[in-house]
Amino acid sequence: MNSHVSILFASVILLAAFAIERAGQRYRIPPVLLLIAAGMIAKPLLNAFGWTLAGLDMIVPIIGTIGLVLIVLEGALDISLSRERVHGARAAMSMAVLGFVVCVLVLTPLIHLYFAFGLFKSAVIAVPMAVISSAVAIPSSQFLPAHGREFVVYESALSDILGVIVFFALVHSDGSFLGVAEGLLGGGIISLILSVACAIGLALMLMHSQGVIRFLPLLAGLLGLYAAGKLLHLAPLIMVLLFGLTINNPALLARVPLFSDWLSKDYETTLAEFKAIVFELTFAVRAFFFVLLGYWTEISTLLMPMAWLGALLSLIVIYGTRALLLRRFGGEFGASLLWLAPRGLITVLLYLTARMIVPVPEWVGGSVLLVVLVSALLILVAQRRGEQPLTAPRATSVGAVEDPR
């Protein structure tokens, strides 16, 4: 495919994604379903003209990683911190940790029994399926009240972070429990310390930025630090989340005497402009990722009976364990939260890495995509539940707040 056709294809993707986004909002269909379907339809159409997209094995993970960073940042930019919201954050974090751990503990022995893998390799395959995708959950939570969206942002972002920490602790360990524990402890503490320092530094740059070119160097620094953290086997999503929370809540730094004078007078305008750029970039990257993922997918793998069986068992574990946990954490609000646990971008990214470490049959990739599609489709159930008057989870004690947007 020559450069002009590539430009045309990219333009069509963005325009189609914009139309899909609007249609999804109007008809309450998760855009991720339509974007993946559009990619699947585009493949035979391009083949009919003799065009093919090359290099997707490299392009899809890169776009997905950038999209993950931007989506977590976008979610953090929607959160305003205050004392009355601490309980909500604590409840969401508890739900994220317990949901992830329980899901891994149930899936790992099932994978171990079927594939006859060791528990270590089984856990490497199980972790991606246990992670809630913030790339899908955050944009899909717009039907919830503001405090409900905050719960989803905290839960899905922490699920991503926890999944990354545990996954790479498994991958880079020697396969022993002690090796994994050392990876978790060292990676978690080092990630937190470096993330706080980097987030404060980036936030100060934005608070004191001047001139015409302000945001591109900042985003380049954020992505560069994220990539460096990944190369060091850390969890740089913590930095992304802290950076977004810090710049959207400048009072956190203003209380420190050393930084009290760094906030410029026109900071609110600067922040609004930065948010607008982040939202638009997030939309574009998310659109490219899911369309290319649909194009990249071999439809034959989705038709394998074993792929459907694997997906069914995974979905039963995911939503069965979630339902049990929400009996403890949820009230009426839990009816929507039950079905708002999609798998998506982060699941695909971790699985792509896992299959390079643990050889698995081709149908497993089909199971992963089926789980992504079905879990996105189940968001429709959450939206219908959301139409009913809901109260916050019992464990959150969070009052309604104005839409931060």
Coordinates of C-alpha atoms in Angstrom, one line a residue:
M1 CA 0.0 0.0 0.0
N2 CA 1.5 3.3 -1.1
S3 CA 1.7 6.5 1.1
H4 CA -1.4 8.1 -0.5
V5 CA -3.6 5.1 0.1
S6 CA -2.3 4.9 3.7
I7 CA -3.2 8.5 4.3
L8 CA -6.6 7.9 2.7
F9 CA -7.1 4.8 4.9
A10 CA -6.1 6.7 8.1
S11 CA -8.5 9.6 7.2
V12 CA -11.4 7.2 6.6
I13 CA -10.7 5.5 10.0
L14 CA -10.9 8.7 11.9
L15 CA -14.0 9.9 10.1
A16 CA -15.7 6.5 10.5
A17 CA -14.7 6.4 14.1
F18 CA -16.2 9.8 14.7
A19 CA -19.5 8.6 13.1
I20 CA -19.4 5.4 15.1
E21 CA -18.8 7.4 18.3
R22 CA -21.9 9.5 17.7
A23 CA -24.0 6.4 16.6
G24 CA -22.8 4.6 19.7
Q25 CA -23.9 7.4 22.0
R26 CA -27.3 7.7 20.3
Y27 CA -28.1 4.0 20.2
R28 CA -26.1 3.1 23.3
I29 CA -23.8 0.6 21.6
P30 CA -20.3 0.4 22.9
P31 CA -18.1 1.9 20.2
V32 CA -15.4 -0.8 20.7
L33 CA -17.8 -3.3 19.1
L34 CA -18.4 -1.2 16.0
L35 CA -14.7 -0.3 15.7
I36 CA -13.5 -3.9 15.8
A37 CA -16.3 -4.9 13.4
A38 CA -15.3 -2.1 11.0
G39 CA -11.7 -3.5 11.0
M40 CA -12.9 -7.0 10.2
I41 CA -15.1 -5.7 7.3
A42 CA -12.2 -3.5 6.0
K43 CA -9.9 -6.5 5.5
P44 CA -11.8 -8.2 2.7
L45 CA -12.7 -4.9 1.1
L46 CA -9.0 -3.8 0.9
N47 CA -8.0 -7.3 -0.3
A48 CA -10.5 -6.9 -3.1
F49 CA -8.5 -3.9 -4.4
G50 CA -5.2 -5.7 -3.8
W51 CA -4.2 -3.7 -0.8
T52 CA -2.8 -5.0 2.4
L53 CA -1.6 -3.4 5.7
A54 CA 1.9 -4.6 6.5
G55 CA 3.7 -4.5 9.9
L56 CA 0.6 -4.7 12.1
D57 CA 2.5 -7.1 14.5
M58 CA 4.5 -4.0 15.5
I59 CA 2.0 -1.2 14.9
V60 CA -0.9 -2.6 16.9
P61 CA 1.0 -3.0 20.2
I62 CA 2.6 0.5 19.9
I63 CA -0.7 2.2 19.2
G64 CA -2.3 0.2 22.0
T65 CA 0.4 1.3 24.5
I66 CA 0.0 4.9 23.6
G67 CA -3.7 4.6 23.9
L68 CA -3.5 3.0 27.3
V69 CA -1.4 5.9 28.6
L70 CA -3.7 8.5 27.2
I71 CA -6.9 6.8 28.4
V72 CA -5.6 6.5 32.0
L73 CA -4.6 10.2 31.8
E74 CA -8.0 11.2 30.4
G75 CA -9.7 9.3 33.3
A76 CA -7.5 10.9 35.9
L77 CA -8.2 14.4 34.5
D78 CA -11.9 13.8 35.3
I79 CA -11.3 13.3 39.0
S80 CA -11.4 16.1 41.6
L81 CA -10.0 15.0 45.0
S82 CA -11.6 15.9 48.3
R83 CA -11.9 14.4 51.7
E84 CA -15.4 13.2 51.1
R85 CA -14.3 11.1 48.1
V86 CA -11.5 9.2 49.9
H87 CA -14.0 6.5 50.9
G88 CA -15.1 6.1 47.3
A89 CA -11.5 5.7 46.1
R90 CA -10.8 3.2 48.9
A91 CA -13.8 1.1 48.0
A92 CA -12.9 1.1 44.3
M93 CA -9.3 0.1 45.0
S94 CA -10.4 -2.7 47.3
M95 CA -12.7 -4.0 44.5
A96 CA -10.0 -3.8 41.9
V97 CA -7.5 -5.7 44.1
L98 CA -9.9 -8.4 45.2
G99 CA -11.5 -8.8 41.8
F100 CA -8.1 -9.2 40.1
V101 CA -6.7 -11.6 42.8
V102 CA -9.8 -13.8 43.0
C103 CA -10.0 -14.0 39.2
V104 CA -6.4 -15.1 38.8
L105 CA -6.7 -17.6 41.6
V106 CA -9.7 -19.3 39.9
L107 CA -8.4 -19.1 36.3
T108 CA -4.9 -20.4 37.0
P109 CA -5.8 -23.9 38.2
L110 CA -8.3 -24.2 35.3
I111 CA -5.6 -23.4 32.8
H112 CA -3.2 -25.7 34.7
L113 CA -5.6 -28.6 34.5
Y114 CA -6.4 -28.2 30.8
F115 CA -3.1 -27.4 29.3
A116 CA -0.9 -29.3 31.8
F117 CA 1.2 -26.1 32.2
G118 CA 3.0 -25.4 35.5
L119 CA 1.3 -23.0 37.8
F120 CA 3.8 -20.3 36.8
K121 CA 2.9 -20.5 33.1
S122 CA -0.8 -20.8 33.9
A123 CA -0.7 -17.6 35.9
V124 CA 1.1 -15.8 33.0
I125 CA -1.9 -16.7 30.8
A126 CA -4.5 -16.0 33.5
V127 CA -3.4 -12.5 34.4
P128 CA -4.4 -10.7 31.1
M129 CA -7.9 -12.1 31.5
A130 CA -8.2 -10.8 35.0
V131 CA -7.5 -7.2 34.1
I132 CA -10.4 -4.7 33.6
S133 CA -9.6 -2.6 30.6
S134 CA -9.6 1.1 31.4
A135 CA -9.5 1.7 27.6
V136 CA -13.1 0.4 27.4
A137 CA -14.5 0.9 31.0
I138 CA -13.7 4.6 31.3
P139 CA -15.3 5.8 28.1
S140 CA -18.3 3.4 28.7
S141 CA -19.0 4.8 32.1
Q142 CA -20.5 8.1 30.9
F143 CA -24.0 7.0 31.7
L144 CA -23.1 6.8 35.4
P145 CA -23.3 9.8 37.8
A146 CA -20.0 11.6 38.5
H147 CA -19.2 9.6 41.6
G148 CA -19.9 6.4 39.7
R149 CA -17.5 7.4 36.9
E150 CA -14.8 8.1 39.5
F151 CA -15.4 4.6 41.0
V152 CA -14.9 3.1 37.5
V153 CA -11.8 5.2 36.8
Y154 CA -10.1 4.2 40.1
E155 CA -11.1 0.5 39.8
S156 CA -10.1 0.1 36.1
A157 CA -6.9 2.1 36.3
L158 CA -5.7 0.2 39.4
S159 CA -6.7 -3.1 37.8
D160 CA -4.5 -2.1 34.8
I161 CA -1.6 -1.1 37.1
L162 CA -1.9 -4.2 39.3
G163 CA -2.1 -6.4 36.2
V164 CA 1.1 -4.9 34.8
I165 CA 3.0 -5.2 38.1
V166 CA 2.0 -8.9 38.6
F167 CA 2.4 -9.9 35.0
F168 CA 6.0 -8.6 34.6
A169 CA 6.9 -9.8 38.1
L170 CA 5.9 -13.3 36.8
V171 CA 7.6 -12.9 33.5
H172 CA 10.9 -11.6 34.9
S173 CA 11.1 -14.0 37.8
D174 CA 12.8 -17.3 38.0
G175 CA 9.4 -19.1 38.3
S176 CA 9.6 -19.4 42.1
F177 CA 7.3 -17.8 44.6
L178 CA 10.2 -16.0 46.1
G179 CA 11.2 -14.6 42.7
V180 CA 7.7 -13.3 42.1
A181 CA 7.5 -11.8 45.6
E182 CA 10.7 -10.0 45.0
G183 CA 9.5 -8.6 41.7
L184 CA 6.2 -7.5 43.2
L185 CA 7.8 -5.8 46.3
G186 CA 10.7 -4.2 44.5
G187 CA 8.7 -3.2 41.4
G188 CA 5.8 -1.8 43.5
I189 CA 7.9 0.3 45.8
I190 CA 10.3 1.6 43.2
S191 CA 7.5 2.4 40.8
L192 CA 5.7 4.4 43.5
I193 CA 8.7 6.4 44.5
L194 CA 9.8 7.2 40.9
S195 CA 6.2 7.8 39.8
V196 CA 5.6 10.5 42.5
A197 CA 8.9 12.3 41.6
C198 CA 8.1 12.1 37.8
A199 CA 4.5 13.1 38.2
I200 CA 5.4 16.2 40.3
G201 CA 8.1 17.2 37.8
L202 CA 5.7 17.0 34.8
A203 CA 2.9 18.8 36.8
L204 CA 5.3 21.6 37.6
M205 CA 6.2 21.9 33.9
L206 CA 2.5 22.3 33.0
M207 CA 1.8 24.8 35.8
H208 CA 4.6 27.0 34.8
S209 CA 4.5 26.5 31.0
Q210 CA 4.6 29.5 28.7
G211 CA 4.8 30.0 24.9
V212 CA 3.0 28.6 22.0
I213 CA 4.5 25.1 22.1
R214 CA 3.7 23.7 25.6
F215 CA 1.9 20.4 25.5
L216 CA 3.8 18.4 22.9
P217 CA 7.0 18.3 24.9
L218 CA 5.0 17.4 28.0
L219 CA 3.2 14.5 26.4
A220 CA 6.5 13.4 24.8
G221 CA 8.1 13.4 28.3
L222 CA 5.2 11.5 29.7
L223 CA 5.3 8.8 27.0
G224 CA 9.1 8.7 27.3
L225 CA 9.0 8.1 31.0
Y226 CA 6.4 5.5 30.6
A227 CA 8.5 3.6 28.0
A228 CA 11.6 3.9 30.3
G229 CA 9.6 2.5 33.2
K230 CA 8.5 -0.4 31.1
L231 CA 12.1 -1.1 30.1
L232 CA 13.0 -1.2 33.7
H233 CA 10.1 -3.6 34.4
L234 CA 8.3 -1.1 36.6
A235 CA 4.6 0.0 36.6
P236 CA 4.7 3.5 35.0
L237 CA 0.9 3.6 34.8
I238 CA 1.1 4.8 38.5
M239 CA 3.0 7.8 37.2
V240 CA 0.3 8.5 34.6
L241 CA -2.5 8.3 37.1
L242 CA -0.7 10.5 39.6
F243 CA 0.2 13.1 37.0
G244 CA -3.4 13.4 35.9
L245 CA -4.6 13.7 39.5
T246 CA -2.0 16.3 40.3
I247 CA -2.6 18.7 37.5
N248 CA -6.4 18.4 37.9
N249 CA -6.0 19.1 41.6
P250 CA -3.2 21.8 41.8
A251 CA -4.0 22.5 45.4
L252 CA -2.1 19.2 46.2
L253 CA 1.2 20.9 45.2
A254 CA 0.2 24.4 46.2
R255 CA 0.2 23.3 49.9
V256 CA 3.9 22.6 49.7
P257 CA 5.8 25.8 50.4
L258 CA 8.5 25.0 47.8
F259 CA 5.9 24.8 45.0
S260 CA 3.3 27.4 46.2
D261 CA 4.4 30.0 43.7
W262 CA 4.6 27.8 40.6
L263 CA 0.9 28.0 39.7
S264 CA 0.5 30.6 36.9
K265 CA -2.4 33.0 36.9
D266 CA -3.8 31.5 33.7
Y267 CA -3.4 27.9 34.8
E268 CA -7.2 27.1 34.5
T269 CA -7.1 28.1 30.8
T270 CA -3.9 26.1 30.3
L271 CA -5.5 23.0 31.9
A272 CA -8.6 23.3 29.8
E273 CA -6.5 23.4 26.6
F274 CA -4.4 20.5 27.7
K275 CA -7.6 18.4 28.5
A276 CA -9.0 19.2 25.1
I277 CA -5.8 17.9 23.4
V278 CA -5.7 14.8 25.5
F279 CA -9.3 14.0 24.8
E280 CA -8.9 14.3 21.0
L281 CA -5.7 12.3 20.9
T282 CA -7.2 9.6 23.1
F283 CA -10.2 9.4 20.7
A284 CA -7.9 9.1 17.7
V285 CA -5.5 6.5 19.2
R286 CA -8.4 4.4 20.5
A287 CA -10.0 4.4 17.1
F288 CA -6.9 3.3 15.3
F289 CA -6.2 0.5 17.8
F290 CA -9.5 -1.2 17.7
V291 CA -10.0 -0.9 14.0
L292 CA -6.5 -2.3 13.3
L293 CA -7.2 -5.0 15.9
G294 CA -10.3 -6.0 14.0
Y295 CA -8.3 -6.0 10.7
W296 CA -5.5 -8.0 12.3
T297 CA -7.8 -10.7 13.7
E298 CA -8.2 -13.9 11.8
I299 CA -11.9 -14.6 11.8
S300 CA -11.3 -18.3 11.5
T301 CA -10.0 -18.3 15.1
L302 CA -13.3 -16.9 16.3
L303 CA -15.2 -19.8 14.7
M304 CA -13.2 -22.5 16.5
P305 CA -15.4 -24.5 19.0
M306 CA -12.5 -24.5 21.5
A307 CA -12.3 -20.7 21.3
W308 CA -16.0 -20.4 22.3
L309 CA -15.6 -22.9 25.1
G310 CA -12.5 -21.1 26.5
A311 CA -14.3 -17.7 26.2
L312 CA -17.4 -19.1 28.0
L313 CA -15.4 -20.5 30.9
S314 CA -13.5 -17.2 31.2
L315 CA -16.6 -15.1 31.2
I316 CA -18.2 -17.3 33.9
V317 CA -15.2 -16.9 36.1
I318 CA -15.0 -13.1 35.4
Y319 CA -18.6 -12.2 36.1
G320 CA -19.2 -15.0 38.7
T321 CA -16.4 -13.8 41.0
R322 CA -17.4 -10.2 40.4
A323 CA -21.0 -10.9 41.4
L324 CA -19.8 -12.5 44.6
L325 CA -17.6 -9.5 45.5
L326 CA -20.3 -7.0 44.7
R327 CA -22.6 -8.6 47.2
R328 CA -20.1 -7.2 49.8
F329 CA -19.3 -3.9 48.2
G330 CA -22.5 -3.1 46.2
G331 CA -26.0 -2.0 46.8
E332 CA -28.4 -1.0 44.0
F333 CA -25.4 0.5 42.3
G334 CA -23.7 -2.9 42.1
A335 CA -26.3 -4.0 39.4
S336 CA -24.6 -1.7 36.9
L337 CA -21.0 -2.3 38.2
L338 CA -21.5 -6.1 37.7
W339 CA -21.6 -5.8 33.9
L340 CA -19.1 -2.9 33.7
A341 CA -15.9 -5.0 33.8
P342 CA -14.8 -5.1 30.1
R343 CA -11.6 -6.7 28.9
G344 CA -9.9 -4.8 26.0
L345 CA -6.7 -3.0 25.2
I346 CA -4.6 -4.0 28.2
T347 CA -5.8 -7.6 28.0
V348 CA -4.8 -7.8 24.3
L349 CA -1.4 -6.2 25.0
L350 CA -0.6 -8.5 27.9
Y351 CA -1.7 -11.6 26.0
L352 CA 0.5 -10.7 23.0
T353 CA 3.4 -10.7 25.4
A354 CA 2.3 -13.9 27.2
R355 CA 2.0 -15.9 24.0
M356 CA 5.7 -15.2 23.2
I357 CA 6.6 -16.7 26.6
V358 CA 4.1 -19.6 26.8
P359 CA 3.2 -21.4 23.6
V360 CA -0.5 -21.8 23.3
P361 CA -2.8 -23.1 20.6
E362 CA -4.2 -20.6 18.0
W363 CA -7.7 -20.8 19.4
V364 CA -6.6 -19.1 22.6
G365 CA -6.3 -15.9 20.7
G366 CA -9.8 -16.3 19.5
S367 CA -11.0 -16.9 23.1
V368 CA -9.3 -13.6 24.1
L369 CA -11.0 -11.6 21.4
L370 CA -14.4 -13.2 22.1
V371 CA -14.1 -12.3 25.8
V372 CA -13.2 -8.7 24.7
L373 CA -16.2 -8.5 22.4
V374 CA -18.8 -10.2 24.7
S375 CA -17.6 -8.2 27.8
A376 CA -18.0 -5.0 25.7
L377 CA -21.5 -6.2 24.6
L378 CA -22.5 -6.7 28.3
I379 CA -21.9 -3.0 28.9
L380 CA -25.4 -2.6 27.3
V381 CA -26.8 -4.5 30.3
A382 CA -25.0 -2.1 32.6
Q383 CA -26.4 0.9 30.7
R384 CA -29.9 -0.4 31.0
R385 CA -29.4 -1.0 34.7
G386 CA -28.0 2.6 34.9
E387 CA -31.3 4.0 33.6
Q388 CA -32.9 3.1 37.0
P389 CA -32.4 5.3 40.0
L390 CA -29.2 4.1 41.7
T391 CA -27.4 4.7 44.9
A392 CA -23.7 4.6 45.5
P393 CA -22.1 1.3 46.8
R394 CA -22.5 0.9 50.6
A395 CA -18.7 0.9 51.0
T396 CA -18.1 4.2 49.2
S397 CA -20.3 6.7 51.1
V398 CA -19.6 9.1 48.3
G399 CA -22.0 11.9 47.6
A400 CA -23.0 13.0 44.1
V401 CA -20.8 15.7 42.6
E402 CA -21.1 17.9 39.5
D403 CA -19.7 16.5 36.2
P404 CA -16.1 17.5 36.1
R405 CA -16.4 18.1 32.4

